[in-house]
Short mmCIF file of C-alpha atoms in Angstrom, two decimals:
data_model
loop_
_atom_site.label_atom_id
_atom_site.label_comp_id
_atom_site.label_asym_id
_atom_site.label_seq_id
_atom_site.Cartn_x
_atom_site.Cartn_y
_atom_site.Cartn_z
CA MET A 50 6.64 -9.59 14.16
CA LYS A 51 3.02 -8.64 15.71
CA ARG A 52 3.84 -4.98 15.59
CA LYS A 53 4.89 -5.62 12.00
CA SER A 54 1.71 -7.47 11.28
CA ALA A 55 -0.39 -4.88 13.05
CA VAL A 56 0.87 -2.12 10.99
CA ASN A 57 1.04 -4.08 7.42
CA ARG A 58 -2.39 -4.87 8.44
CA ILE A 59 -3.61 -1.24 9.24
CA LEU A 60 -1.96 0.20 6.08
CA LEU A 61 -3.55 -2.54 3.94
CA ALA A 62 -6.99 -1.99 5.25
CA LEU A 63 -6.56 1.99 5.03
CA THR A 64 -5.62 1.63 1.22
CA GLY A 65 -8.30 -1.27 0.82
CA ILE A 66 -10.86 1.36 2.22
CA VAL A 67 -9.89 4.18 0.09
CA LEU A 68 -9.62 2.02 -3.39
CA LEU A 69 -13.26 0.71 -2.41
CA GLY A 70 -14.62 3.58 -1.47
CA GLY A 71 -13.45 5.65 -4.70
CA GLY A 72 -14.32 2.29 -7.26
CA LEU A 73 -17.57 2.40 -5.69
CA LEU A 74 -18.31 6.00 -5.78
CA MET A 75 -17.29 5.96 -9.59
CA LEU A 76 -19.52 2.89 -10.25
CA ALA A 77 -22.37 4.36 -8.45
CA GLY A 78 -22.09 7.40 -10.42
CA SER A 79 -21.46 5.63 -14.03
CA PHE A 80 -24.10 3.53 -13.46
CA ASP A 81 -26.41 5.76 -12.39
CA LEU A 82 -27.21 3.44 -9.52
CA TYR A 83 -28.63 6.96 -7.30
CA ARG A 84 -31.59 7.29 -9.80
CA SER A 85 -32.84 3.76 -10.71
CA TRP A 86 -32.24 3.05 -6.61
CA ARG A 87 -34.32 6.45 -6.06
CA MET A 88 -32.04 7.94 -3.77
CA THR A 89 -30.80 11.30 -3.41
CA PRO A 90 -27.10 12.01 -2.48
CA PRO A 91 -26.46 14.43 -0.02
CA ARG A 92 -25.53 17.92 -1.16
CA GLY A 93 -22.14 18.12 -2.84
CA TRP A 94 -21.81 14.43 -3.02
CA PRO A 95 -19.25 13.70 -5.97
CA LEU A 96 -19.83 11.73 -9.58
CA THR A 97 -23.48 11.47 -9.43
CA ASP A 98 -23.99 12.36 -13.18
CA PRO A 99 -23.17 9.59 -15.24
CA ARG A 100 -22.78 12.22 -18.32
CA ALA A 101 -19.92 14.29 -16.25
CA VAL A 102 -16.75 13.90 -16.74
CA LEU A 103 -14.32 12.83 -13.68
CA LEU A 104 -12.09 15.93 -13.54
CA THR A 105 -13.29 19.12 -15.50
CA ARG A 106 -10.68 21.60 -16.85
CA PRO A 107 -11.54 24.06 -14.30
CA ASP A 108 -11.25 21.67 -11.45
CA GLN A 109 -7.81 20.64 -12.71
CA THR A 110 -6.66 24.24 -12.67
CA ARG A 111 -8.58 25.70 -9.79
CA TRP A 112 -5.71 26.32 -7.26
CA THR A 113 -2.79 26.00 -9.82
CA ASP A 114 -2.48 30.03 -9.70
CA GLU A 115 -2.47 29.80 -5.81
CA GLY A 116 1.21 30.25 -4.58
CA TRP A 117 0.78 27.61 -1.74
CA TRP A 118 -0.47 24.89 -4.06
CA TRP A 119 2.70 23.66 -5.74
CA PRO A 120 4.59 23.67 -2.51
CA THR A 121 2.24 21.52 -1.06
CA VAL A 122 1.45 19.06 -3.35
CA ILE A 123 5.39 18.52 -3.95
CA ALA A 124 5.53 18.11 -0.19
CA VAL A 125 2.54 15.98 -0.05
CA LEU A 126 3.89 13.65 -2.64
CA ALA A 127 7.59 13.48 -1.11
CA ILE A 128 5.87 12.38 2.24
CA VAL A 129 3.77 10.05 0.58
CA VAL A 130 7.12 8.74 -1.78
CA LEU A 131 9.41 8.18 1.50
CA LEU A 132 6.56 6.70 3.63
CA ALA A 133 6.20 3.80 1.05
CA LEU A 134 9.63 3.57 0.95
CA TRP A 135 9.91 3.02 4.43
CA TRP A 136 6.91 0.34 4.57
CA LEU A 137 8.49 -1.26 1.45
CA LEU A 138 11.91 -1.53 3.58
CA ALA A 139 10.13 -2.52 6.77
CA GLN A 140 9.65 -6.01 4.61
CA LEU A 141 12.97 -6.63 4.12
CA ARG A 142 13.85 -6.49 7.96
CA ARG A 143 13.63 -9.52 9.94
CA THR A 144 12.48 -8.76 13.55
CA HIS A 145 11.96 -12.33 14.62
CA PRO A 146 14.04 -15.55 14.51
CA GLY A 147 11.53 -16.61 11.40
CA ARG A 148 10.82 -19.86 10.45
CA ILE A 149 12.53 -23.33 11.45
CA PRO A 150 11.39 -25.89 9.16
CA VAL A 151 11.50 -29.17 10.89
CA GLY A 152 10.40 -31.20 8.07
CA ALA A 153 10.38 -35.05 6.78
CA ARG A 154 12.74 -34.08 4.04
CA ARG A 155 16.26 -34.46 5.73
CA PRO A 156 15.39 -36.05 9.00
CA ARG A 157 19.03 -36.33 10.12
CA THR A 158 19.54 -32.94 10.31
CA VAL A 159 16.60 -32.47 12.77
CA TRP A 160 17.98 -34.87 15.20
CA SER A 161 21.56 -33.31 14.89
CA CYS A 162 20.34 -30.00 15.86
CA VAL A 163 18.48 -31.43 18.28
CA SER A 164 21.23 -33.30 20.04
CA ALA A 165 24.00 -30.62 19.78
CA PRO A 166 25.27 -29.89 22.80
CA SER A 167 25.92 -25.94 22.25
CA ALA A 168 22.42 -25.34 21.17
CA THR A 169 20.11 -23.62 23.77
CA PRO A 170 17.65 -26.49 25.17
CA TRP A 171 15.25 -27.27 22.23
CA PRO A 172 11.83 -26.81 23.58
CA PRO A 173 10.89 -30.69 23.09
CA MET A 174 7.91 -30.08 20.44
CA PHE A 175 9.75 -32.35 18.17
CA SER A 176 6.87 -34.07 16.99
CA ILE A 177 6.84 -31.72 14.23
CA CYS A 178 8.36 -33.76 12.12
CA PRO A 179 6.18 -36.34 10.43
CA ALA A 180 6.69 -39.79 10.26
CA SER A 181 10.12 -40.20 8.91
CA CYS A 182 11.68 -38.56 11.81
CA GLY A 183 14.27 -40.87 13.81
CA PRO A 184 17.71 -41.05 15.60
CA ALA A 185 20.93 -40.42 13.73
CA ARG A 186 22.28 -43.56 13.03
CA GLY A 187 25.76 -44.23 13.82
CA MET B 71 7.66 -48.38 11.48
CA LYS B 72 10.05 -45.51 11.98
CA ARG B 73 8.18 -43.83 15.09
CA ASP B 74 9.35 -46.98 16.88
CA THR B 75 12.82 -45.78 16.53
CA THR B 76 11.66 -42.03 17.59
CA GLU B 77 10.45 -43.49 20.97
CA LYS B 78 13.37 -45.66 21.61
CA PRO B 79 16.56 -43.71 20.59
CA ALA B 80 19.56 -45.58 20.49
CA GLU B 81 21.73 -42.78 22.52
CA PRO B 82 19.57 -40.55 24.41
CA ASP B 83 21.54 -37.48 25.29
CA THR B 84 19.66 -35.03 27.85
CA VAL B 85 17.65 -33.15 25.39
CA THR B 86 16.89 -35.71 23.65
CA SER B 87 15.33 -37.96 26.13
CA ARG B 88 13.53 -34.83 27.29
CA THR B 89 11.85 -34.78 23.73
CA VAL B 90 11.34 -38.50 23.89
CA GLY B 91 9.69 -38.58 27.39
CA LEU B 92 7.29 -35.79 26.29
CA VAL B 93 6.35 -37.53 23.12
CA THR B 94 5.13 -40.40 24.84
CA GLU B 95 3.21 -39.19 27.29
CA LYS B 96 -0.37 -39.53 26.72
CA PRO B 97 -2.69 -36.49 25.67
CA ARG B 98 -4.28 -34.47 28.35
CA PRO B 99 -8.36 -35.08 28.28
CA GLY B 100 -10.40 -32.30 27.74
CA PRO B 101 -10.02 -29.74 24.96
CA HIS B 102 -6.54 -27.93 23.94
CA SER B 103 -7.20 -24.21 23.33
CA LYS B 104 -3.85 -23.20 23.99
CA ALA B 105 -3.04 -23.48 20.48
CA ARG B 106 -4.09 -20.32 18.36
CA ARG B 107 -4.37 -20.08 14.62
CA PRO B 108 -0.74 -17.91 13.55
CA TRP B 109 -1.59 -14.81 11.86
CA SER B 110 0.39 -14.09 8.66
CA ALA B 111 2.68 -10.86 8.61
CA ARG B 112 1.19 -10.02 5.09
CA ARG B 113 4.43 -9.12 4.10
CA ILE B 114 4.03 -9.73 0.44
CA PRO B 115 0.66 -7.91 0.02
CA ALA B 116 1.85 -4.91 2.27
CA ALA B 117 5.44 -4.76 -0.28
CA LEU B 118 3.49 -4.73 -3.32
CA THR B 119 1.02 -1.97 -1.96
CA ALA B 120 4.23 -0.06 -1.10
CA LEU B 121 5.99 -0.56 -3.99
CA LEU B 122 2.90 0.51 -6.46
CA VAL B 123 2.15 3.51 -4.37
CA GLY B 124 5.76 4.87 -4.20
CA ALA B 125 6.12 4.20 -7.62
CA VAL B 126 2.89 6.30 -8.74
CA ALA B 127 3.59 8.95 -6.11
CA GLY B 128 7.11 8.96 -7.26
CA THR B 129 6.44 9.28 -11.01
CA LEU B 130 3.88 11.95 -10.50
CA LEU B 131 6.14 13.84 -8.00
CA PHE B 132 9.13 13.78 -10.55
CA ASP B 133 6.86 15.17 -13.52
CA ILE B 134 5.78 17.89 -11.03
CA VAL B 135 9.33 18.76 -10.51
CA ARG B 136 10.35 18.64 -14.08
CA VAL B 137 7.22 21.00 -14.90
CA ARG B 138 8.30 23.62 -12.11
CA ALA B 139 11.81 23.58 -13.38
CA GLY B 140 10.51 24.65 -16.82
CA GLN B 141 10.14 21.51 -18.67
CA PRO B 142 7.37 20.52 -20.58
CA ALA B 143 4.86 18.22 -19.12
CA SER B 144 5.19 14.52 -20.37
CA GLY B 145 2.79 13.03 -22.53
CA TRP B 146 1.54 10.64 -20.03
CA ARG B 147 0.27 13.29 -17.81
CA VAL B 148 -1.05 15.46 -20.63
CA ARG B 149 -3.09 12.57 -21.96
CA LEU B 150 -4.35 11.47 -18.66
CA ALA B 151 -5.50 15.09 -17.93
CA ASN B 152 -7.41 15.29 -21.43
CA GLU B 153 -9.14 11.77 -20.75
CA LEU B 154 -10.23 12.78 -17.15
CA ALA B 155 -11.77 15.98 -18.90
CA THR B 156 -13.25 14.58 -21.75
CA ARG B 157 -14.31 11.09 -20.87
CA PRO B 158 -18.05 10.92 -19.34
CA MET B 159 -18.44 8.52 -16.59
CA GLU B 160 -20.77 6.30 -18.51
CA ASP B 161 -17.72 5.27 -20.89
CA VAL B 162 -17.19 1.69 -20.49
CA ARG B 163 -13.63 1.85 -19.80
CA ILE B 164 -14.00 4.10 -16.76
CA GLN B 165 -16.55 1.20 -15.85
CA ILE B 166 -14.14 -1.27 -16.06
CA ALA B 167 -11.33 1.02 -14.55
CA ALA B 168 -13.94 1.69 -11.35
CA ALA B 169 -14.81 -2.21 -11.07
CA VAL B 170 -11.27 -2.92 -11.25
CA ILE B 171 -10.35 -0.34 -8.49
CA ALA B 172 -13.03 -1.73 -5.99
CA VAL B 173 -12.24 -5.10 -6.41
CA LEU B 174 -8.78 -4.40 -5.66
CA GLY B 175 -9.62 -2.49 -2.39
CA LEU B 176 -11.85 -5.51 -1.28
CA TRP B 177 -9.08 -7.53 -1.52
CA LEU B 178 -6.91 -5.71 0.23
CA LEU B 179 -9.27 -5.58 3.09
CA VAL B 180 -9.61 -8.96 3.08
CA LEU B 181 -6.42 -9.58 3.28
CA ALA B 182 -5.85 -7.02 6.13
CA LEU B 183 -8.85 -8.70 7.92
CA THR B 184 -8.36 -12.30 8.02
CA PRO B 185 -5.82 -14.69 9.35
CA GLY B 186 -4.20 -16.18 6.53
CA LEU B 187 -2.02 -18.96 6.50
CA ARG B 188 -4.71 -21.56 6.06
CA ARG B 189 -2.56 -24.61 5.49
CA GLU B 190 -0.45 -24.08 8.92
CA MET B 191 -2.13 -25.71 11.91
CA PRO B 192 -1.31 -24.37 15.27
CA MET B 193 0.14 -26.91 17.73
CA GLU B 194 0.10 -27.12 21.23
CA THR B 195 3.47 -26.10 22.65
CA PRO B 196 4.75 -26.51 26.18
CA ASP B 197 6.44 -23.42 26.19
CA ALA B 198 4.43 -19.95 25.94
CA ASP B 199 7.04 -18.22 23.93
CA LEU B 200 7.14 -21.21 21.18
CA ARG B 201 4.77 -21.58 18.33
CA ALA B 202 4.88 -24.54 16.53
CA THR B 203 2.45 -25.30 13.21
CA LEU B 204 2.16 -27.98 11.16
CA ASP B 205 1.28 -27.88 7.76
CA ARG B 206 -1.39 -29.94 6.04
CA ASP B 207 0.69 -32.22 4.10
CA ALA B 208 2.62 -33.36 7.18
CA ALA B 209 -0.52 -33.34 9.01
CA ALA B 210 -2.47 -35.69 6.30
CA LEU B 211 1.08 -37.90 6.24
CA LEU B 212 0.98 -38.48 10.16
CA LEU B 213 -2.98 -38.99 10.17
CA ARG B 214 -2.23 -41.74 7.21
CA ASP B 215 0.52 -43.44 9.23
CA ALA B 216 -1.67 -43.68 12.27
CA ALA B 217 -4.76 -44.90 9.68
CA MET B 218 -2.54 -47.71 8.46
CA ARG B 219 -1.24 -48.83 12.02
CA VAL B 220 -4.77 -49.86 12.53
CA PRO B 221 -5.07 -53.49 11.76
CA GLY B 222 -6.55 -54.69 8.47
CA VAL B 223 -6.28 -51.14 6.86
CA SER B 224 -4.02 -51.83 3.77
CA ALA B 225 -4.22 -48.39 2.37
CA ALA B 226 -5.22 -44.86 3.26
CA LYS B 227 -5.73 -41.37 1.66
CA VAL B 228 -6.12 -38.71 3.88
CA ARG B 229 -7.37 -35.00 2.67
CA ILE B 230 -7.37 -32.09 5.05
CA PHE B 231 -9.84 -29.33 4.33
CA ARG B 232 -10.52 -26.44 6.25
CA ASN B 233 -13.31 -27.87 8.29
CA ARG B 234 -13.15 -31.45 8.08
CA ILE B 235 -10.63 -34.19 7.33
CA ARG B 236 -11.58 -37.07 5.19
CA VAL B 237 -9.88 -40.45 5.50
CA ARG B 238 -10.34 -43.01 2.93
CA ALA B 239 -9.04 -46.29 4.07
CA ASP B 240 -8.91 -49.55 2.18
CA ALA B 241 -9.84 -52.69 4.75
CA ARG B 242 -8.31 -56.10 3.31
CA PHE B 243 -8.42 -59.32 5.33
CA ARG B 244 -11.06 -58.06 7.86
CA ALA B 245 -14.50 -57.67 8.02
CA PRO B 246 -15.08 -54.06 7.24
CA PRO B 247 -17.11 -53.13 10.26
CA MET B 248 -14.72 -54.43 12.66
CA SER B 249 -12.04 -51.68 11.22
CA ARG B 250 -15.27 -48.91 10.41
CA PRO B 251 -14.75 -47.49 14.06
CA THR B 252 -11.17 -46.77 14.22
CA CYS B 253 -11.15 -44.96 10.94
CA CYS B 254 -14.17 -43.26 12.00
CA SER B 255 -12.45 -42.18 15.24
CA LEU B 256 -9.53 -40.76 13.08
CA SER B 257 -11.63 -38.78 10.72
CA ARG B 258 -13.93 -37.08 13.48
CA ARG B 259 -15.06 -33.84 13.21
CA SER B 260 -14.35 -31.65 16.06
CA SER B 261 -16.99 -30.32 18.24
CA THR B 262 -16.22 -26.81 17.31
CA GLY B 263 -16.18 -27.63 13.86
CA SER B 264 -12.47 -26.96 13.44
CA PRO B 265 -9.49 -29.10 12.32
CA TRP B 266 -7.23 -27.29 14.66
CA SER B 267 -9.07 -29.11 17.44
CA VAL B 268 -8.84 -32.30 15.83
CA LEU B 269 -5.00 -32.26 16.07
CA PRO B 270 -4.93 -31.38 19.77
CA GLY B 271 -1.41 -30.68 20.45
CA SER B 272 1.58 -32.55 18.70
CA PRO B 273 0.86 -35.51 15.95
CA PHE B 274 2.25 -38.00 18.25
CA GLU B 275 -0.52 -36.91 20.71
CA PHE B 276 -3.06 -37.15 18.37
CA ALA B 277 -2.12 -40.50 17.21
CA HIS B 278 -2.49 -41.63 20.56
CA ALA B 279 -5.70 -39.77 20.78
CA ALA B 280 -6.81 -41.74 17.40
CA SER B 281 -6.45 -44.82 18.42
CA SER B 282 -8.22 -44.49 21.93
CA TYR B 283 -11.08 -42.28 20.97
CA SER B 284 -14.24 -43.78 20.81
CA SER B 285 -16.22 -43.44 17.61
CA THR B 286 -19.60 -42.83 19.96
CA GLY B 287 -21.22 -40.03 18.76
CA ALA B 288 -18.33 -39.36 16.15
CA ARG B 289 -19.43 -38.21 12.56
CA CYS B 290 -18.00 -40.34 10.36
CA ARG B 291 -16.42 -39.28 7.33
CA ALA B 292 -14.41 -42.23 6.69
CA ARG B 293 -15.29 -44.37 3.55
CA ASP B 294 -14.27 -47.81 3.31
CA ARG B 295 -13.61 -49.28 -0.37
CA ARG B 296 -14.53 -52.64 0.57
CA ARG B 297 -12.21 -55.24 -1.58
CA ILE B 298 -12.29 -58.38 -0.93
CA PRO B 299 -9.52 -60.17 -2.30
#
């Protein structure tokens, strides 16, 4: 459980950083914050002019004539799809016993579960159940 | 009430007597620091993000492969390329999209860095391999139960917040100053400022502790609604 949590959190954080960075870059460019805050972005900084477009035609077709471009794009997208699928399927697997609700709704089942002789010795944290737990009567 | 039957079961077998024996133990003095907050595995956000990323990349991949196979590009891709090439960045739609993307990224980052499971309170367990949590509703029920056992209290309402626990008790048939300290000790704010250590270990321990805490130095959040019959 810990490992899965760590993987999930790292991947979520990476996605979040990418989205947040991209969104902030676009916001800063489109509201022209660089000029109003008198900052000079470094040379080659993208999206600084609010009148420019996001992706010009020459940019869109810059590498499309190269022989390596489309195989690379297809390979990268395929890897991304496979990784996303793996990540998604990893959420469906249970690697730990899961939660055992010891609740107040059916207190009898709690006690029958505990006093079952075949069960492994239940660690005595039985006090979880609130107020209405009691021994199985009869 | 029913707890009395818990502490004296009719026919205790080995496991049950072990349980009951531990339940009736007095809490150890001092802070209980072993119970740590559980961290959520973040399965649902992870699944949603994976689904979204996979769907976007898969759709794009499908269209690229189709175009490579000699078919024309689909309409959405042509339109997207046109929009990207013609719409200036100061357009309000692009600003809205950028804001949405930034907020989504911030939200994912918050999800990744915070523990989550705020309604679950960790409990101290005798075994390091066992984790037990108590949710807020159950804790509130227990505290209400403990408050109701204070003599003179006829009704009690417990609300558990992130950092404090508020107990409102109706005191009847007794002078309010007498019942106040006990209620105060129930709603005592912990020294670390979190409710986790207000519940030191199991609720039964807490019930013991609540009836034995002194109210000196305790910050009282209990409120008497004095009703005189």
